CSV table of C-alpha atoms in Angstrom, one decimal:
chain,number,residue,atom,x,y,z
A,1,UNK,CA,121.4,100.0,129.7
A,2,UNK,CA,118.1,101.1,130.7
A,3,UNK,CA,116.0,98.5,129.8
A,4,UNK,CA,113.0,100.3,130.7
A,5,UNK,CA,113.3,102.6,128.2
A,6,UNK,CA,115.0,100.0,125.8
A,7,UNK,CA,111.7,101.4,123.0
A,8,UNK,CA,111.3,104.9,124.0
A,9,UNK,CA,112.0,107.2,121.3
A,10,UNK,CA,112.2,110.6,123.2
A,11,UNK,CA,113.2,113.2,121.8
A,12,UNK,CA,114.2,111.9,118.6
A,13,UNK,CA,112.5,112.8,115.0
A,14,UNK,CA,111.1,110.2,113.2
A,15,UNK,CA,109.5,110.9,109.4
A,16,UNK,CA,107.1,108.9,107.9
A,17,UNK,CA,106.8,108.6,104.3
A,18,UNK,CA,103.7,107.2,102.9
A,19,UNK,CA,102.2,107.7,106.8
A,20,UNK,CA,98.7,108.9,105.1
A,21,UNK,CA,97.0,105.0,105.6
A,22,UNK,CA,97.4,101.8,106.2
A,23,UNK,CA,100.8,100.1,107.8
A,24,UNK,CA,102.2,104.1,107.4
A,25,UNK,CA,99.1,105.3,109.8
A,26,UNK,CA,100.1,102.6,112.4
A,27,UNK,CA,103.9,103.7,112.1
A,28,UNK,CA,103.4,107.2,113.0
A,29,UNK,CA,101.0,106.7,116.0
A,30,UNK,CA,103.4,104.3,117.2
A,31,UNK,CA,107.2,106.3,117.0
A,32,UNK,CA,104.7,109.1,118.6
A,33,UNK,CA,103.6,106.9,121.5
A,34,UNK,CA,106.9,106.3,122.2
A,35,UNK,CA,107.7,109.9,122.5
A,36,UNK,CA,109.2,110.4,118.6
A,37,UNK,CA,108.5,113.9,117.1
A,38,UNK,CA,106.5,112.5,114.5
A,39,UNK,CA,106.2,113.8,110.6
A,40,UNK,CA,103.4,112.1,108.7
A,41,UNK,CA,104.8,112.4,104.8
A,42,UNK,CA,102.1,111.5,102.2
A,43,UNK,CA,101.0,112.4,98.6
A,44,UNK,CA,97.7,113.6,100.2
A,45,UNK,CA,98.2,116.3,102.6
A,46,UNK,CA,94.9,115.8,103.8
A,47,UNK,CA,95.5,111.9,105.2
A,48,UNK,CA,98.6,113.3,106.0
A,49,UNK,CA,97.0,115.7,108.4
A,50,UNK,CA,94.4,112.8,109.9
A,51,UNK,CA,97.3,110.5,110.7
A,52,UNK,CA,99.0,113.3,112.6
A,53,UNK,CA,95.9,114.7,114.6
A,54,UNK,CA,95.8,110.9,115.4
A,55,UNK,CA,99.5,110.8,116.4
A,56,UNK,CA,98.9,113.3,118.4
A,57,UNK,CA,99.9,116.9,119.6
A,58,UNK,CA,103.7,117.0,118.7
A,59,UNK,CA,103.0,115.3,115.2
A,60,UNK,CA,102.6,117.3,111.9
A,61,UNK,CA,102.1,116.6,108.5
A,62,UNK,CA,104.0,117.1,105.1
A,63,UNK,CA,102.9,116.8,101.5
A,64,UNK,CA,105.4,114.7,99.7
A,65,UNK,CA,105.3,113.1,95.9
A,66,UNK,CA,108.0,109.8,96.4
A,67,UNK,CA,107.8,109.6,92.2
A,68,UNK,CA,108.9,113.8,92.3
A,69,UNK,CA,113.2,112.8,93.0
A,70,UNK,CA,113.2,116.8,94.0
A,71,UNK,CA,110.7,116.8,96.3
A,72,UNK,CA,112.5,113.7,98.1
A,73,UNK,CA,115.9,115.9,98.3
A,74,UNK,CA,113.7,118.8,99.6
A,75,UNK,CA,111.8,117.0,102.5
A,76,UNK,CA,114.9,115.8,103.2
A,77,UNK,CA,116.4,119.0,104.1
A,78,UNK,CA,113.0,120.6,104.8
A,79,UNK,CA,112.7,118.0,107.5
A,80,UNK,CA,115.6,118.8,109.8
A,81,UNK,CA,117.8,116.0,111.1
A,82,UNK,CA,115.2,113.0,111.7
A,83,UNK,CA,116.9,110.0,113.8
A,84,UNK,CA,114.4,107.7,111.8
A,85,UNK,CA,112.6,106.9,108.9
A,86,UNK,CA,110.2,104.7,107.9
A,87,UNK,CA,109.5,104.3,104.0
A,88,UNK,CA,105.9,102.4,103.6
A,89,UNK,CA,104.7,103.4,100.6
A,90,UNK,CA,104.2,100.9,97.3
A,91,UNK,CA,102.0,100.2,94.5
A,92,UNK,CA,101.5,97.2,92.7
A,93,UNK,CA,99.8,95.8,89.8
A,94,UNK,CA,98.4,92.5,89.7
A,95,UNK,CA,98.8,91.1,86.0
A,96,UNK,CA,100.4,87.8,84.5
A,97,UNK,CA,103.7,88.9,82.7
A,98,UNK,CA,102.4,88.4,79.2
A,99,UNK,CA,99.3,90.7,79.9
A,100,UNK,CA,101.9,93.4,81.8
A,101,UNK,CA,102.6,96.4,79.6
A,102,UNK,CA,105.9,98.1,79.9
A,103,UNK,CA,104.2,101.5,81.4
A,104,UNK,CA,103.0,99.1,84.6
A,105,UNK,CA,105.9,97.4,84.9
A,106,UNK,CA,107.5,101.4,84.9
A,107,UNK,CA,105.0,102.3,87.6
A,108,UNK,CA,105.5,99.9,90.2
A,109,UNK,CA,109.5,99.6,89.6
A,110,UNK,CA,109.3,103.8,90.1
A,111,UNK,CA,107.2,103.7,93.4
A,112,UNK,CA,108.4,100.7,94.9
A,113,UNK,CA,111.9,100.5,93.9
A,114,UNK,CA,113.2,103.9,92.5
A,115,UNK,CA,111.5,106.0,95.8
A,116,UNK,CA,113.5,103.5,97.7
A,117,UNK,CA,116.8,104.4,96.1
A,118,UNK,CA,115.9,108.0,96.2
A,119,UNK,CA,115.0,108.1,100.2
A,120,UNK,CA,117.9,105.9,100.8
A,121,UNK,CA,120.3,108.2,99.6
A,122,UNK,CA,118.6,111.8,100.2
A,123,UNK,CA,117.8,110.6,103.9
A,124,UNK,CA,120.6,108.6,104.5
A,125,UNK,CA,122.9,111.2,103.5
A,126,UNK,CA,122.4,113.3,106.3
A,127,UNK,CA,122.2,110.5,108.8
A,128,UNK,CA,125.8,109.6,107.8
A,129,UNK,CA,126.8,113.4,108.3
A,130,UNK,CA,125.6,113.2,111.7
A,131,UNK,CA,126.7,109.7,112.4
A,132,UNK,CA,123.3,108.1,113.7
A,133,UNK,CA,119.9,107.4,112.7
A,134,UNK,CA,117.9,104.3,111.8
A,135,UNK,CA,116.0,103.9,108.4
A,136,UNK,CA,113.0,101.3,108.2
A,137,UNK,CA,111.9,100.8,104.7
A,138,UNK,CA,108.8,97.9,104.1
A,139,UNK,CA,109.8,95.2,101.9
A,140,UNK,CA,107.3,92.3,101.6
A,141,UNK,CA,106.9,88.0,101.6
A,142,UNK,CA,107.2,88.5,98.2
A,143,UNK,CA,110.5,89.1,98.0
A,144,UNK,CA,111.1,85.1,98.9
A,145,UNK,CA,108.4,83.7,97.6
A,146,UNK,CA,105.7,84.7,94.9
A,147,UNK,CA,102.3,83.9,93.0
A,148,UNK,CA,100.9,84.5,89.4
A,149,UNK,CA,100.5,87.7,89.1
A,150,UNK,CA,103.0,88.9,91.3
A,151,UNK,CA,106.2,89.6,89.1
A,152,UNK,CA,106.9,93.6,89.6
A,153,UNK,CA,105.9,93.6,92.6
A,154,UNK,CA,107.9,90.9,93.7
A,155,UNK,CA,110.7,91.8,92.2
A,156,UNK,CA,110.5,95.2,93.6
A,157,UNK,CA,110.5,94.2,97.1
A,158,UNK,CA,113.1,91.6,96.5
A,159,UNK,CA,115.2,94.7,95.1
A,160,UNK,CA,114.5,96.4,98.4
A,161,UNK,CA,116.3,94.0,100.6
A,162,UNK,CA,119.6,94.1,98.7
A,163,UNK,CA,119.4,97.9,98.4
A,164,UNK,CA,118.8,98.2,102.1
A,165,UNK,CA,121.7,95.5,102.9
A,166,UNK,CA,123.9,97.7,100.9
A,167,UNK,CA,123.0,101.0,102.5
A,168,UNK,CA,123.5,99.3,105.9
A,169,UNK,CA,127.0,97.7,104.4
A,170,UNK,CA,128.0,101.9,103.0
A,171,UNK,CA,126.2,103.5,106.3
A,172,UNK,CA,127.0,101.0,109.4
A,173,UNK,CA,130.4,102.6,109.8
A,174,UNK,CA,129.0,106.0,110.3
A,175,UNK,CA,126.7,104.7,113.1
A,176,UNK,CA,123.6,104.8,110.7
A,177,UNK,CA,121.2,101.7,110.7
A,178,UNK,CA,119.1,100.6,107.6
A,179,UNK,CA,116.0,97.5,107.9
A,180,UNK,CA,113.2,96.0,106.3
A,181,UNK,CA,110.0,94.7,107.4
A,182,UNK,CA,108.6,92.2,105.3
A,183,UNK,CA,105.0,91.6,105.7
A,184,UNK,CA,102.5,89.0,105.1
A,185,UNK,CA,98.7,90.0,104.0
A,186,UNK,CA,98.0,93.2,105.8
A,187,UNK,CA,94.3,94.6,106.1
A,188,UNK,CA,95.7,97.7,104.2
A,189,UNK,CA,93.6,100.0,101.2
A,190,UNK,CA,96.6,97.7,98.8
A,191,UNK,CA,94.7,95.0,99.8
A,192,UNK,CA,91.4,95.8,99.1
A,193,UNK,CA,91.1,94.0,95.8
A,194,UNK,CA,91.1,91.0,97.6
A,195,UNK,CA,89.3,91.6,100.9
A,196,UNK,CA,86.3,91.9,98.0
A,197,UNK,CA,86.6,88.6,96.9
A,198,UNK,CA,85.9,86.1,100.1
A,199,UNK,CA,87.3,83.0,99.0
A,200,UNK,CA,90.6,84.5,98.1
A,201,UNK,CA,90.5,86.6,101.4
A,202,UNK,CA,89.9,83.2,103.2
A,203,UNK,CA,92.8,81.3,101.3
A,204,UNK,CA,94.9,83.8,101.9
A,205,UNK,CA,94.3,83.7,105.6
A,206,UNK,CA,94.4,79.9,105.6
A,207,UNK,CA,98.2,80.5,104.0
A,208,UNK,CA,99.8,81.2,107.3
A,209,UNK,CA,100.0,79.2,110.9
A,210,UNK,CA,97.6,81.9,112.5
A,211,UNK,CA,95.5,81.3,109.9
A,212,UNK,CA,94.5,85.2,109.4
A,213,UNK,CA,95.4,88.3,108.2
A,214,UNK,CA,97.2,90.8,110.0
A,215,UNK,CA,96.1,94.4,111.3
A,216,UNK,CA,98.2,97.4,109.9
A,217,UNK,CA,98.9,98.2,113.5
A,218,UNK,CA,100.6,94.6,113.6
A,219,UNK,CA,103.3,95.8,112.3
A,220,UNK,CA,103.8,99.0,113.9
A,221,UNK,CA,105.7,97.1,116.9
A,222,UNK,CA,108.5,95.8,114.1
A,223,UNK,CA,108.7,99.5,113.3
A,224,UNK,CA,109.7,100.6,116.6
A,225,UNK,CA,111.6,97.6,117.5
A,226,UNK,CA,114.0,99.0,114.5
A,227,UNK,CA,114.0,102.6,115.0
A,228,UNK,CA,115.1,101.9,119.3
A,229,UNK,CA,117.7,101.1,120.7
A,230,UNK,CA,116.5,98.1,121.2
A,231,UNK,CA,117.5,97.0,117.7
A,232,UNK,CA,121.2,98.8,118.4
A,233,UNK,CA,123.3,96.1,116.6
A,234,UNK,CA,120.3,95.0,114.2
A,235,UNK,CA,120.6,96.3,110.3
A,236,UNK,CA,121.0,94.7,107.0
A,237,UNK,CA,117.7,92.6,108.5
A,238,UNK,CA,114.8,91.7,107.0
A,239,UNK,CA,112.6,91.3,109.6
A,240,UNK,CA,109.5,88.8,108.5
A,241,UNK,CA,106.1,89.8,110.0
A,242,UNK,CA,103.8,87.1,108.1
A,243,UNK,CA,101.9,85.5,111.0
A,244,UNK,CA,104.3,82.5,109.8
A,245,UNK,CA,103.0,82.4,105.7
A,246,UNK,CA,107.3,81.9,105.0
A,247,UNK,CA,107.3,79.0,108.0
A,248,UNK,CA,104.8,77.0,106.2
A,249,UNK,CA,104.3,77.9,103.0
A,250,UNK,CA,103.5,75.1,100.4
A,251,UNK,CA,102.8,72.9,103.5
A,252,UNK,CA,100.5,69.8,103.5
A,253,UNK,CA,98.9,68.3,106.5
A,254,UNK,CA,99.1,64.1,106.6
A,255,UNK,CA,95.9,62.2,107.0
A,256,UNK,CA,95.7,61.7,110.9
A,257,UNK,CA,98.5,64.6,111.6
């Protein structure tokens, strides 16, 4: 093995869905700065079109609706024969359960969840044809632990993480990896709700051991770690990039500790 080019990506295809902002941004400039032919997938063409002039020359962008199940199995053959993808894209609505109406609940189970399930299966589909490929999909903390206000969303991305470790169970013997990246607080447009409001930012931050929130381009690293080879026997994984909020969570510090 070459383990100086243990995290190049050259001449592979790597699609990113939801690659308009945020943690989906990073992605692409990443895969591409490892040499991936990049495709920045977004709802709005015209972030789309940013994140790929940022990428760089061999990146281009794609209008894609995750909710539209037909436009997922389009891209997916529209797309040629990507060797990853990177699923970022999610939603959330922050509401105690007895104040949640059915329609929310609806919305974040059919962005976080359902466009999961769709990508899973349109993308994976042809990845098992061809017998490789490496699918990254973004679950979240929440998915092990949770807050008020947190209960579609959580239970999304905890849905995430058995979906993937099934698809990587149904896909590993045809060569075909499937992950998740779990994140912590990210500095993301998801996020801005709370960024607004400093003493919730700052507990938030004082949550993990670093005691701060990460950059979207934080996690691009665990994005290319999974789509290499250098993650060649990694998949059913939930990989936890929380600046160590899981490590301590719930901790207290003893008078003279």
């Amino acid at each position: 093995m070459d383990y100086a080019k243990l995290f190049r990506l050259d001449g592979r295809g790597a699609v990113v869905l939801g690659g308009g902002s945020g943690i989906g941004r990073e992605a692409a400039r990443a895969l591409a700065a490892q040499g991936a032919d990049v495709t920045c997938a977004d709802r709005d063409l015209g972030a789309a079109e940013e994140t790929a002039r940022l990428a760089g020359d061999s990146a281009k962008a794609y209008r894609l609706d995750l909710l539209d199940t037909a436009a997922v199995e389009r891209a997916a053959t529209e797309l040629g024969e990507p060797d990853v993808v990177v699923l970022t894209a999610a939603t959330n609505v922050r509401k105690r359960l007895l104040d949640y109406s059915r329609e929310e609940f609806d919305r974040v189970l059919s962005l976080n969840l359902g466009a999961t399930f769709d990508v899973l299966r349109s993308f994976g589909a042809g990845m098992v044809e061809r017998g490789r490929g490496s699918i990254v999909v973004f679950s979240s903390i929440r998915s092990i632990t949770v807050e008020p206000g947190q209960s579609a969303y959580a239970a999304t991305k905890a849905g995430i993480v058995q979906l993937i470790r099934t698809a990587a169970a149904e896909y590993g013997p045809s060569g075909v990896r499937v992950n998740a990246v779990a994140p912590g607080v990210v500095e993301t447009p998801l996020t801005e709700p709370i960024k607004a409001d400093p003493e919730w930012y700052r507990a938030y931050a004082e949550k993990s051991a670093l005691g701060r929130w990460a950059d979207a381009g934080e996690l691009a690293g665990a994005v290319v770690y999974l789509a290499s080879d250098a993650a060649s026997f990694v998949t059913g994984s939930v990989l936890l990039v929380d600046g160590g909020w899981t490590a301590v969570d719930g901790r207290y510090v003893p008078p003279g500790a």
